[in-house]
CSV table of C-alpha atoms in Angstrom, one decimal:
chain,number,residue,atom,x,y,z
A,1,MET,CA,89.8,109.0,100.1
A,2,ARG,CA,86.2,107.9,99.1
A,3,HIS,CA,86.8,106.3,95.8
A,4,GLY,CA,84.0,103.9,94.8
A,5,ASN,CA,81.7,104.9,97.7
A,6,ALA,CA,78.9,106.3,95.5
A,7,HIS,CA,75.8,105.4,97.4
A,8,ARG,CA,74.5,105.4,101.0
A,9,LYS,CA,74.6,102.1,102.8
A,10,LEU,CA,71.5,103.0,104.9
A,11,ASN,CA,72.8,100.8,107.7
A,12,ILE,CA,71.5,97.6,106.1
A,13,THR,CA,73.1,94.7,104.2
A,14,SER,CA,73.4,94.9,100.4
A,15,SER,CA,70.8,92.1,99.8
A,16,HIS,CA,68.3,93.9,102.1
A,17,ARG,CA,69.0,97.2,100.3
A,18,LYS,CA,68.5,95.6,96.9
A,19,ALA,CA,65.2,94.0,98.0
A,20,MET,CA,64.0,97.2,99.7
A,21,PHE,CA,64.6,99.3,96.6
A,22,ALA,CA,62.8,96.8,94.4
A,23,ASN,CA,59.8,96.9,96.7
A,24,MET,CA,59.9,100.7,96.9
A,25,ALA,CA,60.2,100.9,93.1
A,26,VAL,CA,57.1,98.7,92.7
A,27,ALA,CA,55.2,100.8,95.2
A,28,LEU,CA,56.3,104.1,93.5
A,29,ILE,CA,55.4,102.9,90.0
A,30,GLN,CA,52.0,101.6,91.1
A,31,ASN,CA,51.0,104.5,93.3
A,32,GLU,CA,53.1,107.2,91.6
A,33,GLN,CA,53.8,108.8,95.0
A,34,ILE,CA,55.2,107.3,98.2
A,35,LYS,CA,56.3,108.7,101.6
A,36,THR,CA,59.6,107.4,103.1
A,37,THR,CA,62.7,108.8,104.8
A,38,LEU,CA,64.6,111.4,102.8
A,39,PRO,CA,67.8,109.4,102.4
A,40,LYS,CA,65.9,106.4,101.1
A,41,ALA,CA,63.9,108.6,98.7
A,42,LYS,CA,67.1,110.2,97.3
A,43,GLU,CA,68.7,106.8,96.8
A,44,LEU,CA,65.5,105.4,95.1
A,45,ARG,CA,65.5,108.1,92.5
A,46,PRO,CA,68.2,106.7,90.2
A,47,VAL,CA,66.7,103.2,90.5
A,48,VAL,CA,63.3,104.3,89.3
A,49,GLU,CA,64.7,106.6,86.6
A,50,GLN,CA,66.7,103.7,85.1
A,51,LEU,CA,63.6,101.5,85.1
A,52,ILE,CA,61.6,104.2,83.3
A,53,THR,CA,64.4,104.5,80.8
A,54,LEU,CA,64.2,100.8,80.2
A,55,GLY,CA,60.4,101.2,79.6
A,56,LYS,CA,60.9,103.9,77.1
A,57,LYS,CA,63.4,101.9,75.1
A,58,GLY,CA,61.0,98.9,75.0
A,59,GLY,CA,62.0,95.5,73.7
A,60,LEU,CA,62.0,92.0,75.1
A,61,ALA,CA,65.4,92.2,76.7
A,62,ASN,CA,64.6,95.4,78.5
A,63,ARG,CA,61.3,94.1,79.7
A,64,ARG,CA,63.1,91.0,81.1
A,65,ARG,CA,65.6,93.2,82.9
A,66,ALA,CA,62.8,95.2,84.5
A,67,LEU,CA,61.0,92.1,85.5
A,68,SER,CA,64.1,90.6,87.1
A,69,MET,CA,64.4,93.8,89.2
A,70,LEU,CA,60.7,94.3,90.0
A,71,GLN,CA,59.3,90.7,90.2
A,72,ASP,CA,55.8,92.0,89.4
A,73,ASN,CA,54.2,91.6,86.0
A,74,GLU,CA,51.5,94.2,86.5
A,75,THR,CA,54.0,96.9,87.4
A,76,VAL,CA,56.2,96.0,84.4
A,77,GLN,CA,53.2,96.3,82.1
A,78,LYS,CA,52.4,99.7,83.5
A,79,LEU,CA,56.1,100.7,83.1
A,80,PHE,CA,56.2,99.7,79.5
A,81,GLY,CA,52.8,100.9,78.6
A,82,VAL,CA,51.4,103.9,80.4
A,83,LEU,CA,54.6,105.4,81.8
A,84,SER,CA,56.7,104.9,78.6
A,85,GLU,CA,54.0,106.8,76.7
A,86,ARG,CA,53.8,109.6,79.3
A,87,TYR,CA,57.6,110.2,79.3
A,88,LYS,CA,58.5,109.5,75.7
A,89,GLY,CA,59.2,113.3,75.1
A,90,ARG,CA,61.1,113.8,78.4
A,91,ALA,CA,64.9,113.2,78.5
A,92,GLY,CA,65.3,112.2,82.1
A,93,GLY,CA,64.1,113.7,85.4
A,94,TYR,CA,61.0,111.5,85.8
A,95,THR,CA,60.9,111.8,89.6
A,96,ARG,CA,60.9,114.6,92.3
A,97,VAL,CA,61.8,114.4,96.0
A,98,LEU,CA,60.0,116.7,98.3
A,99,LYS,CA,60.7,117.2,102.0
A,100,ALA,CA,57.9,116.3,104.3
A,101,GLY,CA,58.9,117.2,107.8
A,102,PHE,CA,60.1,114.8,110.5
A,103,ARG,CA,58.7,111.5,111.7
A,104,TYR,CA,57.1,111.7,115.2
A,105,GLY,CA,58.8,108.6,116.8
A,106,ASP,CA,62.5,109.2,116.0
A,107,ALA,CA,62.6,112.6,114.3
A,108,ALA,CA,63.9,111.1,111.0
A,109,PRO,CA,63.6,113.5,108.1
A,110,MET,CA,60.8,112.3,105.8
A,111,GLY,CA,60.3,112.9,102.1
A,112,MET,CA,57.8,112.3,99.4
A,113,ILE,CA,59.1,110.8,96.1
A,114,GLU,CA,56.7,111.1,93.2
A,115,LEU,CA,56.6,110.8,89.5
A,116,ILE,CA,56.5,114.0,87.5
A,117,ASP,CA,53.1,114.6,85.8
A,118,ARG,CA,51.6,111.8,88.0
A,119,ASP,CA,48.1,110.6,87.9
A,120,PRO,CA,46.4,111.5,91.2
A,121,GLU,CA,43.9,108.6,90.7
A,122,ALA,CA,46.7,106.1,90.7
A,123,LYS,CA,47.5,106.4,94.4
A,124,GLY,CA,45.9,103.5,96.2
A,125,ALA,CA,44.0,102.4,93.1
A,126,LYS,CA,45.2,98.8,93.5
A,127,ASP,CA,43.9,98.7,97.0
A,128,ARG,CA,40.5,100.2,96.0
A,129,ASN,CA,40.1,97.7,93.2
A,130,ALA,CA,40.9,94.8,95.5
A,131,LYS,CA,38.4,96.1,98.1
A,132,THR,CA,35.7,96.5,95.4
A,133,VAL,CA,36.3,92.9,94.2
A,134,GLN,CA,36.1,91.6,97.8
A,135,THR,CA,32.9,93.5,98.5
A,136,GLU,CA,31.3,92.1,95.3
A,137,GLN,CA,32.3,88.6,96.3
A,138,GLU,CA,30.8,89.1,99.8
A,139,MET,CA,27.5,90.4,98.2
A,140,GLU,CA,27.4,87.4,95.9
A,141,ALA,CA,28.0,85.1,98.9
A,142,ALA,CA,25.2,86.8,100.9
A,143,LYS,CA,22.7,86.2,98.0
A,144,VAL,CA,23.4,82.4,98.0
């Protein structure tokens, strides 16, 4: 019998799995679309959906719960600001998992997990902003 065996173990320890899903949730909320293996994407879906539900509910206690999971203040602000407004009329189903072929090295099934009604400009925006700031600092240093 498989009572109480609800989730995939993914061949990693529970602490590693918890940290991995926290990191993947941060990446998904920031970029609104990530590519990973299909089983990981399917297991990430309920984690992110619960976080978005916390964001929709609002309140200090829910913000602290999300912060304890994500460990990233900017992501929590986006979750409780932009995403809560975007999904306030939707009753669940905030993510979709798409199949994306097989990985070259080990033929692992790959998948894309993305937020429904995502902002295409959000993907890589943090990296673009960091590069812009770095370039501006280099230009200022060259002037001196």
